[in-house]
Amino acid sequence: MTLNQAIQRADELRPNSLERELKVGWVRELEGQVAEFMNLPFEGAEEDAPLLMQAPFDNIYYLYVAAMIDVAQQDSDLYYNDSVLFNASFNRAKSSYLRRNLPADNGNWRVL
């Protein structure tokens, strides 16, 4: 998914009249969090470049933007629903990333 696709999907879920640059900023904000989690340098998300979190977990981007649209439109019920969906999806994405990318250590967990 690209930044443009995330915004388009969020706009389909939550029709709005908010400035596009505001939504671009929200996607870039989340992409910065994803990059930090993955311990990658963050140089900003290009509008047509693939975002870091790919399918099947790329729904985090449009769910986050939809939740932020809810906040901007002061719709607390929709925000609650979207934030629950976003948090669950982001937690699944992070868990999957950790399972696939942490080095094997003989089954012992190390507390950082």
Short mmCIF file of N, CA, C and O in Angstrom, two decimals:
data_model
loop_
_atom_site.label_atom_id
_atom_site.label_comp_id
_atom_site.label_asym_id
_atom_site.label_seq_id
_atom_site.Cartn_x
_atom_site.Cartn_y
_atom_site.Cartn_z
N MET A 1 0.84 -1.17 0.00
CA MET A 1 0.00 0.00 0.00
C MET A 1 0.89 1.24 0.00
O MET A 1 1.93 1.26 0.63
N THR A 2 0.45 2.24 -0.70
CA THR A 2 1.17 3.52 -0.73
C THR A 2 0.43 4.54 0.12
O THR A 2 -0.72 4.32 0.51
N LEU A 3 1.08 5.65 0.36
CA LEU A 3 0.45 6.74 1.10
C LEU A 3 -0.83 7.18 0.40
O LEU A 3 -1.87 7.36 1.04
N ASN A 4 -0.78 7.36 -0.92
CA ASN A 4 -1.97 7.77 -1.67
C ASN A 4 -3.10 6.76 -1.54
O ASN A 4 -4.26 7.14 -1.38
N GLN A 5 -2.79 5.48 -1.60
CA GLN A 5 -3.82 4.45 -1.47
C GLN A 5 -4.43 4.46 -0.07
O GLN A 5 -5.64 4.26 0.07
N ALA A 6 -3.62 4.68 0.96
CA ALA A 6 -4.13 4.73 2.33
C ALA A 6 -5.11 5.88 2.49
O ALA A 6 -6.19 5.71 3.09
N ILE A 7 -4.78 7.03 1.95
CA ILE A 7 -5.67 8.18 2.06
C ILE A 7 -6.95 7.95 1.27
O ILE A 7 -8.05 8.25 1.74
N GLN A 8 -6.82 7.39 0.08
CA GLN A 8 -8.00 7.11 -0.73
C GLN A 8 -8.95 6.15 -0.01
O GLN A 8 -10.16 6.37 0.04
N ARG A 9 -8.41 5.10 0.58
CA ARG A 9 -9.24 4.13 1.30
C ARG A 9 -9.91 4.78 2.52
O ARG A 9 -11.08 4.56 2.79
N ALA A 10 -9.15 5.59 3.26
CA ALA A 10 -9.72 6.27 4.43
C ALA A 10 -10.83 7.22 4.01
O ALA A 10 -11.87 7.30 4.68
N ASP A 11 -10.63 7.93 2.89
CA ASP A 11 -11.67 8.84 2.39
C ASP A 11 -12.92 8.08 1.97
O ASP A 11 -14.03 8.60 2.09
N GLU A 12 -12.75 6.86 1.47
CA GLU A 12 -13.91 6.04 1.11
C GLU A 12 -14.67 5.62 2.37
O GLU A 12 -15.90 5.57 2.36
N LEU A 13 -13.93 5.30 3.43
CA LEU A 13 -14.57 4.89 4.68
C LEU A 13 -15.21 6.05 5.41
O LEU A 13 -16.27 5.90 6.03
N ARG A 14 -14.54 7.20 5.39
CA ARG A 14 -15.00 8.38 6.11
C ARG A 14 -14.99 9.60 5.19
O ARG A 14 -14.03 10.38 5.18
N PRO A 15 -16.03 9.76 4.36
CA PRO A 15 -16.08 10.95 3.50
C PRO A 15 -15.90 12.21 4.35
O PRO A 15 -16.46 12.33 5.44
N ASN A 16 -15.07 13.13 3.84
CA ASN A 16 -14.73 14.31 4.62
C ASN A 16 -14.28 15.42 3.69
O ASN A 16 -14.05 15.20 2.50
N SER A 17 -14.14 16.61 4.25
CA SER A 17 -13.66 17.76 3.48
C SER A 17 -12.34 18.28 4.05
O SER A 17 -11.99 19.44 3.84
N LEU A 18 -11.60 17.42 4.74
CA LEU A 18 -10.33 17.83 5.34
C LEU A 18 -9.26 17.99 4.27
O LEU A 18 -9.29 17.33 3.23
N GLU A 19 -8.30 18.85 4.55
CA GLU A 19 -7.18 19.08 3.63
C GLU A 19 -6.38 17.80 3.43
O GLU A 19 -6.09 17.09 4.40
N ARG A 20 -5.99 17.55 2.22
CA ARG A 20 -5.19 16.37 1.90
C ARG A 20 -3.88 16.38 2.66
O ARG A 20 -3.42 15.34 3.15
N GLU A 21 -3.25 17.53 2.79
CA GLU A 21 -1.96 17.61 3.47
C GLU A 21 -2.05 17.19 4.94
O GLU A 21 -1.10 16.65 5.49
N LEU A 22 -3.19 17.42 5.54
CA LEU A 22 -3.41 16.96 6.92
C LEU A 22 -3.37 15.44 6.98
O LEU A 22 -2.70 14.85 7.83
N LYS A 23 -4.04 14.79 6.04
CA LYS A 23 -4.07 13.33 5.99
C LYS A 23 -2.70 12.76 5.61
O LYS A 23 -2.29 11.73 6.15
N VAL A 24 -1.98 13.44 4.73
CA VAL A 24 -0.61 13.03 4.39
C VAL A 24 0.24 13.05 5.66
O VAL A 24 1.01 12.13 5.93
N GLY A 25 0.08 14.10 6.44
CA GLY A 25 0.83 14.21 7.70
C GLY A 25 0.52 13.07 8.65
O GLY A 25 1.41 12.55 9.33
N TRP A 26 -0.73 12.66 8.71
CA TRP A 26 -1.11 11.55 9.60
C TRP A 26 -0.47 10.24 9.16
O TRP A 26 0.02 9.47 9.98
N VAL A 27 -0.47 9.98 7.84
CA VAL A 27 0.16 8.75 7.35
C VAL A 27 1.65 8.80 7.64
O VAL A 27 2.24 7.81 8.10
N ARG A 28 2.28 9.94 7.43
CA ARG A 28 3.72 10.06 7.69
C ARG A 28 4.02 9.92 9.18
O ARG A 28 5.05 9.35 9.56
N GLU A 29 3.14 10.41 10.01
CA GLU A 29 3.31 10.25 11.46
C GLU A 29 3.32 8.77 11.84
O GLU A 29 4.19 8.31 12.58
N LEU A 30 2.35 8.03 11.31
CA LEU A 30 2.29 6.60 11.60
C LEU A 30 3.49 5.88 10.99
O LEU A 30 4.07 4.99 11.63
N GLU A 31 3.88 6.25 9.79
CA GLU A 31 5.02 5.61 9.15
C GLU A 31 6.29 5.84 9.98
O GLU A 31 7.14 4.95 10.08
N GLY A 32 6.40 7.00 10.60
CA GLY A 32 7.53 7.26 11.50
C GLY A 32 7.51 6.31 12.69
O GLY A 32 8.55 5.81 13.12
N GLN A 33 6.33 6.05 13.24
CA GLN A 33 6.21 5.11 14.36
C GLN A 33 6.57 3.70 13.92
O GLN A 33 7.24 2.96 14.65
N VAL A 34 6.14 3.31 12.72
CA VAL A 34 6.46 1.98 12.19
C VAL A 34 7.97 1.86 11.98
O VAL A 34 8.58 0.85 12.36
N ALA A 35 8.57 2.88 11.41
CA ALA A 35 10.02 2.87 11.18
C ALA A 35 10.77 2.77 12.50
O ALA A 35 11.75 2.00 12.61
N GLU A 36 10.33 3.49 13.51
CA GLU A 36 10.98 3.42 14.82
C GLU A 36 10.85 2.02 15.40
O GLU A 36 11.81 1.46 15.92
N PHE A 37 9.66 1.43 15.29
CA PHE A 37 9.45 0.08 15.80
C PHE A 37 10.36 -0.91 15.09
O PHE A 37 10.92 -1.82 15.72
N MET A 38 10.52 -0.74 13.77
CA MET A 38 11.36 -1.65 12.99
C MET A 38 12.84 -1.30 13.08
O MET A 38 13.67 -1.96 12.46
N ASN A 39 13.14 -0.24 13.83
CA ASN A 39 14.51 0.23 13.98
C ASN A 39 15.13 0.58 12.63
O ASN A 39 16.28 0.23 12.33
N LEU A 40 14.35 1.30 11.82
CA LEU A 40 14.79 1.75 10.51
C LEU A 40 14.85 3.27 10.49
O LEU A 40 14.07 3.93 11.19
N PRO A 41 15.73 3.83 9.68
CA PRO A 41 15.74 5.30 9.56
C PRO A 41 14.45 5.77 8.89
O PRO A 41 13.92 5.09 8.00
N PHE A 42 13.95 6.90 9.33
CA PHE A 42 12.72 7.44 8.74
C PHE A 42 13.06 8.72 8.01
O PHE A 42 13.51 9.68 8.61
N GLU A 43 12.82 8.69 6.72
CA GLU A 43 13.11 9.85 5.89
C GLU A 43 11.84 10.45 5.30
O GLU A 43 11.91 11.27 4.40
N GLY A 44 10.70 10.01 5.78
CA GLY A 44 9.43 10.48 5.25
C GLY A 44 8.89 9.51 4.22
O GLY A 44 9.64 8.84 3.53
N ALA A 45 7.60 9.43 4.13
CA ALA A 45 6.96 8.52 3.19
C ALA A 45 6.65 9.26 1.90
O ALA A 45 6.03 10.31 1.92
N GLU A 46 7.12 8.71 0.79
CA GLU A 46 6.79 9.28 -0.52
C GLU A 46 5.37 8.87 -0.88
O GLU A 46 4.92 7.77 -0.53
N GLU A 47 4.68 9.71 -1.62
CA GLU A 47 3.26 9.47 -1.87
C GLU A 47 2.97 8.21 -2.68
O GLU A 47 1.93 7.59 -2.50
N ASP A 48 3.85 7.81 -3.59
CA ASP A 48 3.59 6.64 -4.42
C ASP A 48 4.52 5.48 -4.13
O ASP A 48 4.50 4.48 -4.84
N ALA A 49 5.33 5.60 -3.09
CA ALA A 49 6.25 4.52 -2.71
C ALA A 49 5.55 3.60 -1.72
O ALA A 49 4.69 4.04 -0.95
N PRO A 50 5.90 2.32 -1.72
CA PRO A 50 5.28 1.39 -0.76
C PRO A 50 5.61 1.81 0.68
O PRO A 50 6.73 2.22 0.98
N LEU A 51 4.62 1.71 1.54
CA LEU A 51 4.82 1.98 2.95
C LEU A 51 5.50 0.76 3.59
O LEU A 51 5.51 -0.33 3.03
N LEU A 52 6.07 0.96 4.77
CA LEU A 52 6.86 -0.10 5.40
C LEU A 52 6.06 -1.33 5.79
O LEU A 52 6.51 -2.45 5.60
N MET A 53 4.88 -1.14 6.34
CA MET A 53 4.06 -2.27 6.77
C MET A 53 3.23 -2.73 5.58
O MET A 53 2.35 -2.01 5.12
N GLN A 54 3.53 -3.90 5.08
CA GLN A 54 2.86 -4.40 3.88
C GLN A 54 1.76 -5.40 4.25
O GLN A 54 1.62 -5.79 5.39
N ALA A 55 1.01 -5.81 3.23
CA ALA A 55 -0.08 -6.76 3.41
C ALA A 55 0.44 -8.01 4.10
O ALA A 55 1.58 -8.39 3.87
N PRO A 56 -0.31 -8.58 4.95
CA PRO A 56 -1.73 -8.33 5.21
C PRO A 56 -1.98 -7.31 6.32
O PRO A 56 -3.09 -7.21 6.82
N PHE A 57 -0.96 -6.56 6.71
CA PHE A 57 -1.10 -5.64 7.84
C PHE A 57 -1.14 -4.17 7.42
O PHE A 57 -1.10 -3.29 8.28
N ASP A 58 -1.25 -3.90 6.15
CA ASP A 58 -1.23 -2.51 5.68
C ASP A 58 -2.51 -1.75 5.99
O ASP A 58 -2.57 -0.54 5.81
N ASN A 59 -3.53 -2.43 6.50
CA ASN A 59 -4.77 -1.74 6.87
C ASN A 59 -4.55 -0.75 8.02
O ASN A 59 -5.38 0.13 8.24
N ILE A 60 -3.42 -0.86 8.73
CA ILE A 60 -3.18 0.07 9.84
C ILE A 60 -3.17 1.51 9.36
O ILE A 60 -3.59 2.40 10.10
N TYR A 61 -2.72 1.75 8.14
CA TYR A 61 -2.60 3.12 7.64
C TYR A 61 -3.96 3.77 7.43
O TYR A 61 -4.20 4.88 7.92
N TYR A 62 -4.87 3.09 6.75
CA TYR A 62 -6.16 3.74 6.52
C TYR A 62 -7.02 3.72 7.78
O TYR A 62 -7.83 4.63 7.99
N LEU A 63 -6.84 2.73 8.65
CA LEU A 63 -7.58 2.76 9.91
C LEU A 63 -7.13 3.93 10.78
O LEU A 63 -7.96 4.58 11.44
N TYR A 64 -5.84 4.21 10.78
CA TYR A 64 -5.32 5.34 11.55
C TYR A 64 -5.86 6.66 11.00
O TYR A 64 -6.34 7.51 11.77
N VAL A 65 -5.82 6.82 9.68
CA VAL A 65 -6.33 8.06 9.09
C VAL A 65 -7.83 8.19 9.34
O VAL A 65 -8.32 9.28 9.67
N ALA A 66 -8.58 7.09 9.24
CA ALA A 66 -10.02 7.14 9.51
C ALA A 66 -10.27 7.59 10.95
O ALA A 66 -11.14 8.41 11.22
N ALA A 67 -9.49 7.05 11.89
CA ALA A 67 -9.65 7.45 13.29
C ALA A 67 -9.33 8.94 13.48
O ALA A 67 -10.03 9.64 14.21
N MET A 68 -8.30 9.41 12.80
CA MET A 68 -7.93 10.83 12.92
C MET A 68 -9.00 11.72 12.28
O MET A 68 -9.27 12.82 12.76
N ILE A 69 -9.62 11.25 11.21
CA ILE A 69 -10.73 11.99 10.60
C ILE A 69 -11.87 12.08 11.61
O ILE A 69 -12.49 13.15 11.77
N ASP A 70 -12.13 10.99 12.31
CA ASP A 70 -13.18 10.99 13.34
C ASP A 70 -12.89 12.04 14.41
O ASP A 70 -13.79 12.76 14.84
N VAL A 71 -11.64 12.13 14.83
CA VAL A 71 -11.25 13.13 15.83
C VAL A 71 -11.51 14.53 15.28
O VAL A 71 -12.10 15.38 15.96
N ALA A 72 -11.06 14.77 14.06
CA ALA A 72 -11.22 16.09 13.45
C ALA A 72 -12.69 16.47 13.30
O ALA A 72 -13.05 17.64 13.41
N GLN A 73 -13.53 15.47 13.06
CA GLN A 73 -14.96 15.73 12.89
C GLN A 73 -15.73 15.61 14.21
O GLN A 73 -16.95 15.66 14.22
N GLN A 74 -14.99 15.42 15.29
CA GLN A 74 -15.55 15.34 16.63
C GLN A 74 -16.63 14.26 16.76
O GLN A 74 -17.67 14.46 17.38
N ASP A 75 -16.35 13.10 16.17
CA ASP A 75 -17.27 11.97 16.26
C ASP A 75 -16.63 10.92 17.17
O ASP A 75 -15.90 10.05 16.72
N SER A 76 -16.93 11.02 18.46
CA SER A 76 -16.26 10.16 19.44
C SER A 76 -16.66 8.69 19.31
O SER A 76 -15.86 7.80 19.58
N ASP A 77 -17.90 8.41 18.89
CA ASP A 77 -18.32 7.01 18.73
C ASP A 77 -17.53 6.32 17.61
O ASP A 77 -17.01 5.22 17.79
N LEU A 78 -17.45 6.97 16.45
CA LEU A 78 -16.67 6.40 15.35
C LEU A 78 -15.19 6.32 15.72
O LEU A 78 -14.52 5.35 15.38
N TYR A 79 -14.69 7.35 16.41
CA TYR A 79 -13.28 7.32 16.81
C TYR A 79 -13.00 6.11 17.70
O TYR A 79 -12.00 5.42 17.50
N TYR A 80 -13.86 5.87 18.65
CA TYR A 80 -13.66 4.72 19.53
C TYR A 80 -13.58 3.43 18.73
O TYR A 80 -12.66 2.63 18.90
N ASN A 81 -14.53 3.23 17.82
CA ASN A 81 -14.54 2.02 17.00
C ASN A 81 -13.28 1.91 16.15
O ASN A 81 -12.64 0.86 16.09
N ASP A 82 -12.93 3.00 15.47
CA ASP A 82 -11.76 2.97 14.59
C ASP A 82 -10.47 2.80 15.37
O ASP A 82 -9.55 2.12 14.92
N SER A 83 -10.39 3.41 16.54
CA SER A 83 -9.15 3.29 17.33
C SER A 83 -8.98 1.86 17.86
O SER A 83 -7.85 1.35 17.90
N VAL A 84 -10.07 1.21 18.22
CA VAL A 84 -9.99 -0.19 18.66
C VAL A 84 -9.51 -1.07 17.50
O VAL A 84 -8.62 -1.90 17.66
N LEU A 85 -10.08 -0.86 16.32
CA LEU A 85 -9.66 -1.63 15.14
C LEU A 85 -8.20 -1.35 14.80
O LEU A 85 -7.43 -2.28 14.52
N PHE A 86 -7.81 -0.08 14.83
CA PHE A 86 -6.42 0.27 14.53
C PHE A 86 -5.47 -0.38 15.52
O PHE A 86 -4.48 -0.99 15.13
N ASN A 87 -5.74 -0.22 16.80
CA ASN A 87 -4.83 -0.76 17.82
C ASN A 87 -4.70 -2.27 17.71
O ASN A 87 -3.60 -2.82 17.83
N ALA A 88 -5.80 -2.97 17.48
CA ALA A 88 -5.74 -4.42 17.32
C ALA A 88 -4.92 -4.80 16.09
O ALA A 88 -4.08 -5.71 16.15
N SER A 89 -5.12 -4.09 15.00
CA SER A 89 -4.37 -4.38 13.77
C SER A 89 -2.89 -4.06 13.93
O SER A 89 -2.03 -4.82 13.48
N PHE A 90 -2.59 -2.94 14.56
CA PHE A 90 -1.19 -2.55 14.74
C PHE A 90 -0.49 -3.54 15.68
O PHE A 90 0.66 -3.92 15.44
N ASN A 91 -1.17 -3.99 16.72
CA ASN A 91 -0.57 -4.98 17.62
C ASN A 91 -0.31 -6.31 16.90
O ASN A 91 0.73 -6.93 17.11
N ARG A 92 -1.25 -6.74 16.06
CA ARG A 92 -1.03 -7.97 15.27
C ARG A 92 0.15 -7.79 14.32
O ARG A 92 0.97 -8.70 14.15
N ALA A 93 0.24 -6.63 13.70
CA ALA A 93 1.34 -6.35 12.77
C ALA A 93 2.68 -6.38 13.49
O ALA A 93 3.65 -6.97 13.00
N LYS A 94 2.74 -5.75 14.66
CA LYS A 94 4.00 -5.73 15.42
C LYS A 94 4.37 -7.13 15.88
O LYS A 94 5.54 -7.51 15.80
N SER A 95 3.39 -7.90 16.34
CA SER A 95 3.68 -9.27 16.78
C SER A 95 4.21 -10.12 15.63
O SER A 95 5.18 -10.86 15.79
N SER A 96 3.59 -10.00 14.47
CA SER A 96 4.04 -10.74 13.31
C SER A 96 5.46 -10.33 12.91
O SER A 96 6.30 -11.18 12.61
N TYR A 97 5.71 -9.04 12.92
CA TYR A 97 7.05 -8.55 12.57
C TYR A 97 8.10 -9.11 13.53
O TYR A 97 9.16 -9.57 13.10
N LEU A 98 7.79 -9.09 14.81
CA LEU A 98 8.74 -9.61 15.80
C LEU A 98 8.98 -11.10 15.61
O LEU A 98 10.13 -11.56 15.69
N ARG A 99 7.93 -11.85 15.36
CA ARG A 99 8.09 -13.30 15.14
C ARG A 99 8.99 -13.59 13.95
O ARG A 99 9.76 -14.53 13.96
N ARG A 100 8.86 -12.78 12.90
CA ARG A 100 9.63 -13.03 11.68
C ARG A 100 11.03 -12.44 11.71
O ARG A 100 11.88 -12.86 10.94
N ASN A 101 11.31 -11.48 12.60
CA ASN A 101 12.56 -10.74 12.50
C ASN A 101 13.48 -10.80 13.71
O ASN A 101 14.62 -10.36 13.60
N LEU A 102 13.00 -11.30 14.83
CA LEU A 102 13.91 -11.42 15.97
C LEU A 102 14.81 -12.63 15.79
O LEU A 102 14.34 -13.69 15.34
N PRO A 103 16.07 -12.51 16.12
CA PRO A 103 16.96 -13.66 15.98
C PRO A 103 16.58 -14.75 16.98
O PRO A 103 16.10 -14.49 18.07
N ALA A 104 16.82 -15.98 16.56
CA ALA A 104 16.55 -17.12 17.45
C ALA A 104 17.52 -17.09 18.60
O ALA A 104 18.70 -16.81 18.44
N ASP A 105 17.01 -17.38 19.80
CA ASP A 105 17.88 -17.37 20.98
C ASP A 105 17.58 -18.58 21.87
O ASP A 105 17.56 -18.48 23.07
N ASN A 106 17.32 -19.69 21.23
CA ASN A 106 17.06 -20.94 21.95
C ASN A 106 15.81 -20.87 22.82
O ASN A 106 15.74 -21.51 23.86
N GLY A 107 14.85 -20.04 22.45
CA GLY A 107 13.60 -19.98 23.17
C GLY A 107 13.62 -19.12 24.41
O GLY A 107 12.63 -19.05 25.13
N ASN A 108 14.73 -18.49 24.71
CA ASN A 108 14.79 -17.63 25.89
C ASN A 108 14.49 -16.20 25.51
O ASN A 108 15.04 -15.67 24.54
N TRP A 109 13.63 -15.56 26.27
CA TRP A 109 13.31 -14.16 26.04
C TRP A 109 14.27 -13.30 26.82
O TRP A 109 14.57 -13.58 27.99
N ARG A 110 14.71 -12.26 26.22
CA ARG A 110 15.61 -11.34 26.88
C ARG A 110 14.86 -10.03 27.11
O ARG A 110 14.27 -9.48 26.19
N VAL A 111 14.86 -9.56 28.32
CA VAL A 111 14.19 -8.31 28.66
C VAL A 111 15.16 -7.17 28.38
O VAL A 111 16.30 -7.20 28.83
N LEU A 112 14.69 -6.19 27.62
CA LEU A 112 15.54 -5.04 27.29
C LEU A 112 15.41 -3.96 28.32
O LEU A 112 14.43 -3.72 28.89
#
